[in-house]
XYZ file of N, CA and C in Angstrom:
318
model
N -2.407 16.163 5.115
C -0.711 15.703 4.691
C -1.060 15.398 3.048
N -0.317 15.931 2.737
C -0.660 15.272 1.090
C 0.584 14.833 0.198
N 0.732 13.544 -0.378
C 2.454 13.472 -1.028
C 2.031 13.553 -2.492
N 2.509 14.000 -3.036
C 2.298 13.969 -4.446
C 3.369 12.886 -5.097
N 2.674 11.940 -6.079
C 3.707 10.641 -6.727
C 4.184 11.509 -7.987
N 5.642 11.347 -7.913
C 6.129 11.898 -9.317
C 5.798 10.847 -10.478
N 6.322 9.259 -10.112
C 6.211 8.340 -10.594
C 5.318 7.582 -10.288
N 4.052 7.614 -10.876
C 3.043 6.087 -10.379
C 3.414 4.664 -10.124
N 4.586 4.486 -10.944
C 4.900 3.315 -11.595
C 6.361 2.529 -10.693
N 6.227 3.260 -9.475
C 7.814 3.112 -8.691
C 6.956 3.266 -7.410
N 7.644 2.724 -6.426
C 7.318 2.870 -4.962
C 7.840 4.497 -4.780
N 6.790 5.065 -3.429
C 7.351 6.212 -2.908
C 7.353 6.520 -1.126
N 8.227 7.252 -0.888
C 8.176 7.639 0.466
C 8.477 9.354 0.383
N 7.417 9.486 1.753
C 7.774 11.144 1.951
C 7.497 11.266 3.756
N 8.060 12.099 3.974
C 8.468 12.531 5.098
C 7.465 13.958 5.846
N 7.016 13.775 6.820
C 6.566 15.217 7.476
C 6.581 15.427 8.730
N 6.871 16.771 9.003
C 7.076 17.532 10.638
C 5.777 18.128 10.459
N 4.911 17.942 11.532
C 4.157 18.790 12.094
C 4.398 19.415 13.887
N 3.633 20.663 13.862
C 3.483 20.713 15.277
C 2.073 20.629 15.568
N 1.579 20.078 17.177
C 0.696 19.583 17.154
C 0.610 20.700 18.495
N -0.755 21.351 18.858
C -1.008 21.998 20.381
C -1.778 21.035 21.031
N -1.529 21.198 22.352
C -2.870 20.577 23.422
C -4.085 21.449 23.146
N -4.974 20.604 23.101
C -6.278 21.971 22.970
C -6.867 21.153 24.247
N -6.785 20.128 24.758
C -7.469 19.367 26.200
C -7.330 20.113 27.181
N -7.301 18.794 27.935
C -7.112 19.519 29.661
C -5.421 18.942 29.500
N -5.136 19.974 30.943
C -3.650 19.206 31.326
C -3.191 18.087 31.644
N -2.177 17.691 31.851
C -1.653 16.504 31.499
C -2.659 15.626 30.740
N -2.472 15.833 29.481
C -3.059 14.954 28.717
C -2.265 13.902 28.099
N -2.343 12.712 27.192
C -1.741 11.727 27.033
C -2.596 11.295 26.205
N -1.809 11.386 24.636
C -2.201 10.756 23.547
C -1.769 9.528 22.623
N -2.005 8.667 22.323
C -1.896 7.417 21.868
C -1.879 7.523 20.245
N -1.026 7.328 19.270
C -1.339 7.490 17.856
C -1.430 6.062 16.995
N -2.670 6.382 16.357
C -3.259 5.068 15.284
C -3.176 5.677 14.116
N -2.231 4.788 13.280
C -2.209 5.335 12.187
C -3.340 4.251 11.243
N -4.284 4.338 10.208
C -5.328 3.747 9.440
C -4.468 3.773 8.208
N -4.357 2.992 7.500
C -3.967 2.902 6.092
C -4.355 1.802 5.261
N -4.126 2.092 3.890
C -4.358 0.775 2.784
C -3.119 -0.127 3.113
N -3.418 -1.384 2.564
C -2.337 -2.715 2.764
C -1.128 -2.271 2.216
N -1.593 -1.654 1.545
C 0.155 -0.901 0.325
C 0.359 -0.075 0.680
N 0.270 0.628 1.994
C 0.517 2.153 2.155
C 1.105 1.743 3.660
N 2.285 2.122 4.127
C 3.336 1.948 5.317
C 3.251 2.978 5.775
N 2.777 3.564 7.114
C 2.935 5.100 7.218
C 3.717 4.705 9.073
N 3.873 5.515 9.427
C 4.957 5.449 10.676
C 4.927 7.296 11.504
N 4.517 7.137 12.576
C 4.864 8.266 13.176
C 5.711 8.102 14.347
N 6.563 9.452 14.682
C 7.280 9.520 15.614
C 6.874 10.376 16.759
N 6.383 10.657 17.923
C 6.470 9.545 18.894
C 5.684 8.257 18.527
N 6.050 7.176 18.569
C 5.448 6.214 17.391
C 3.419 5.781 18.724
N 3.972 5.700 19.887
C 2.544 5.225 20.511
C 2.398 6.278 21.554
N 3.236 7.285 22.005
C 2.368 7.895 23.326
C 3.072 9.775 23.092
N 2.077 10.781 23.321
C 2.268 11.923 23.229
C 1.602 12.603 24.506
N 2.834 13.039 25.515
C 2.196 13.596 26.537
C 1.984 15.112 26.576
N 1.057 15.498 27.191
C 0.965 17.162 27.471
C 1.196 17.312 28.551
N 1.928 18.572 29.471
C 1.805 18.539 30.894
C 1.012 20.100 31.153
N 0.351 20.861 29.779
C -0.162 21.656 30.188
C -1.266 22.196 28.897
N -2.116 23.203 29.085
C -3.167 23.378 28.262
C -2.275 24.433 26.928
N -2.585 24.201 25.942
C -1.872 25.036 24.758
C -0.530 24.681 24.400
N 0.337 23.692 25.299
C 1.723 23.197 24.797
C 1.527 22.530 23.535
N 3.157 22.774 23.267
C 3.063 22.784 21.528
C 4.135 21.041 21.644
N 3.764 20.374 20.842
C 5.008 19.088 20.500
C 4.943 18.806 19.111
N 6.110 18.715 18.640
C 6.577 18.448 17.134
C 6.594 16.665 17.032
N 5.961 16.466 15.943
C 5.233 15.069 15.210
C 6.438 14.695 13.851
N 7.000 13.633 13.786
C 7.605 13.250 12.808
C 6.514 11.612 12.255
N 6.619 12.095 10.462
C 5.844 11.115 10.482
C 6.386 10.576 9.077
N 6.256 9.116 8.336
C 6.780 8.864 7.161
C 5.852 7.674 6.626
N 5.667 8.019 5.267
C 5.006 7.099 4.616
C 5.407 6.640 2.944
N 5.142 5.469 2.874
C 5.467 4.513 1.998
C 4.294 3.766 1.275
N 4.542 4.085 -0.234
C 3.536 3.190 -0.708
C 4.309 2.455 -1.674
N 4.140 1.186 -1.863
C 4.634 0.432 -2.243
C 4.210 -0.342 -3.471
N 3.317 0.065 -4.076
C 2.521 -0.358 -5.043
C 2.429 0.546 -6.403
N 1.866 -0.096 -7.614
C 2.007 0.584 -8.828
C 0.257 1.512 -8.449
N 0.589 2.789 -9.143
C -1.061 3.271 -8.692
C -1.428 3.495 -10.543
N -0.870 3.107 -10.992
C -1.916 3.058 -12.682
C -3.088 3.810 -12.841
N -4.091 2.314 -11.932
C -5.180 2.668 -11.741
C -5.797 3.269 -11.021
N -5.247 3.840 -9.807
C -5.645 4.503 -8.424
C -5.454 5.945 -8.633
N -5.617 6.586 -8.750
C -6.116 8.379 -8.698
C -5.265 8.939 -7.143
N -5.733 8.331 -6.109
C -5.461 9.114 -5.021
C -5.506 7.649 -3.841
N -4.734 7.705 -3.275
C -4.973 6.461 -1.439
C -5.204 7.823 -0.480
N -5.974 7.609 0.011
C -6.011 7.820 1.659
C -5.717 7.379 2.897
N -5.347 7.885 3.627
C -4.648 7.586 5.125
C -5.090 8.545 6.221
N -5.098 7.816 7.431
C -5.373 8.818 8.344
C -4.123 8.827 9.800
N -4.160 9.979 10.678
C -3.587 9.827 12.184
C -3.981 10.025 12.881
N -4.469 9.208 13.751
C -5.342 9.997 14.800
C -4.955 9.873 16.161
N -4.834 10.887 16.922
C -4.687 10.784 18.480
C -5.786 10.023 19.340
N -5.481 9.691 19.845
C -7.035 9.398 21.086
C -6.029 9.080 22.645
N -7.163 9.946 23.162
C -6.685 10.240 24.926
C -7.715 8.789 25.172
N -7.174 9.186 26.661
C -7.906 7.896 27.855
C -9.411 7.762 27.777
N -9.747 9.160 27.301
C -11.425 9.893 27.427
C -11.993 9.096 26.020
N -11.136 8.513 25.353
C -11.798 8.368 23.948
C -11.961 9.725 23.444
N -11.034 11.043 23.178
C -11.094 12.226 22.363
C -10.210 11.830 21.193
N -11.061 12.145 20.254
C -9.715 11.843 19.016
C -9.569 13.014 18.361
N -8.083 13.091 17.874
C -7.672 14.575 16.793
C -7.134 13.837 15.618
N -7.662 13.916 14.663
C -7.554 13.245 13.363
C -7.193 13.927 12.260
N -5.772 13.223 11.432
C -5.246 14.063 10.622
C -5.378 13.440 9.091
N -5.650 13.824 7.781
C -5.889 13.096 6.972
C -4.428 12.956 6.385
N -4.575 12.016 5.313
C -3.176 11.581 4.685
C -3.503 11.553 3.448
N -3.210 11.820 1.872
C -3.559 12.127 0.965
C -2.288 11.737 -0.026
N -2.498 10.655 -0.450
C -1.221 10.132 -2.123
C -2.065 9.993 -2.952
N -1.822 11.191 -3.821
C -1.666 11.329 -5.321
C -0.899 11.270 -6.456
N -1.651 10.703 -7.682
C -0.672 10.565 -9.037
C -1.220 11.713 -9.841
N -1.761 12.773 -9.492
C -2.604 13.752 -9.955
C -1.969 15.096 -9.466
N -1.828 16.043 -10.453
C -2.141 17.807 -9.705
C -3.043 17.561 -8.944
N -3.255 18.142 -7.703
C -4.793 18.374 -7.271
C -4.294 19.766 -7.041
N -5.967 20.487 -7.512
C -6.027 21.913 -7.153
C -5.226 22.562 -5.940
N -5.389 23.758 -5.990
C -4.499 24.074 -4.341
C -5.860 24.161 -3.578
N -5.666 24.163 -2.440
C -7.020 24.539 -1.383
C -7.508 22.734 -1.286
N -7.186 21.815 -2.084
C -7.685 20.444 -1.755
C -7.157 19.573 -0.749
C-alpha cells in the first residue's frame, strides 16, 4: 500500500480497500497488528479479528492512515499491517508513505 503525499507540509489521510484470501487451513482466525512510526496513525477494519470458514475464502478489509507531521526532511515513512493467526503464522503487508514520486514497480 503506497500513499503519495502531495503537500509534505500538512497532514495527510489515505484510505484503501483490499481483498484478502485465506491461504491457511479452514476455520482460520487472524488478528490485525499495525506497526507504524509515532507520527503515523493507521487503522484497519475489521480492526482485530478476521475469521475465515473455508480455504480460499475471500474477505474485504478497509484501512486508513494519517500522517500528522511535516515530511520536509523525510522522503519515506514505512509501516506494516500484519495478520497473525493462533499458530503465530503471519501475513504482512507493507505500507509506504512518501513525499516524492516513486518509479512504477517500487
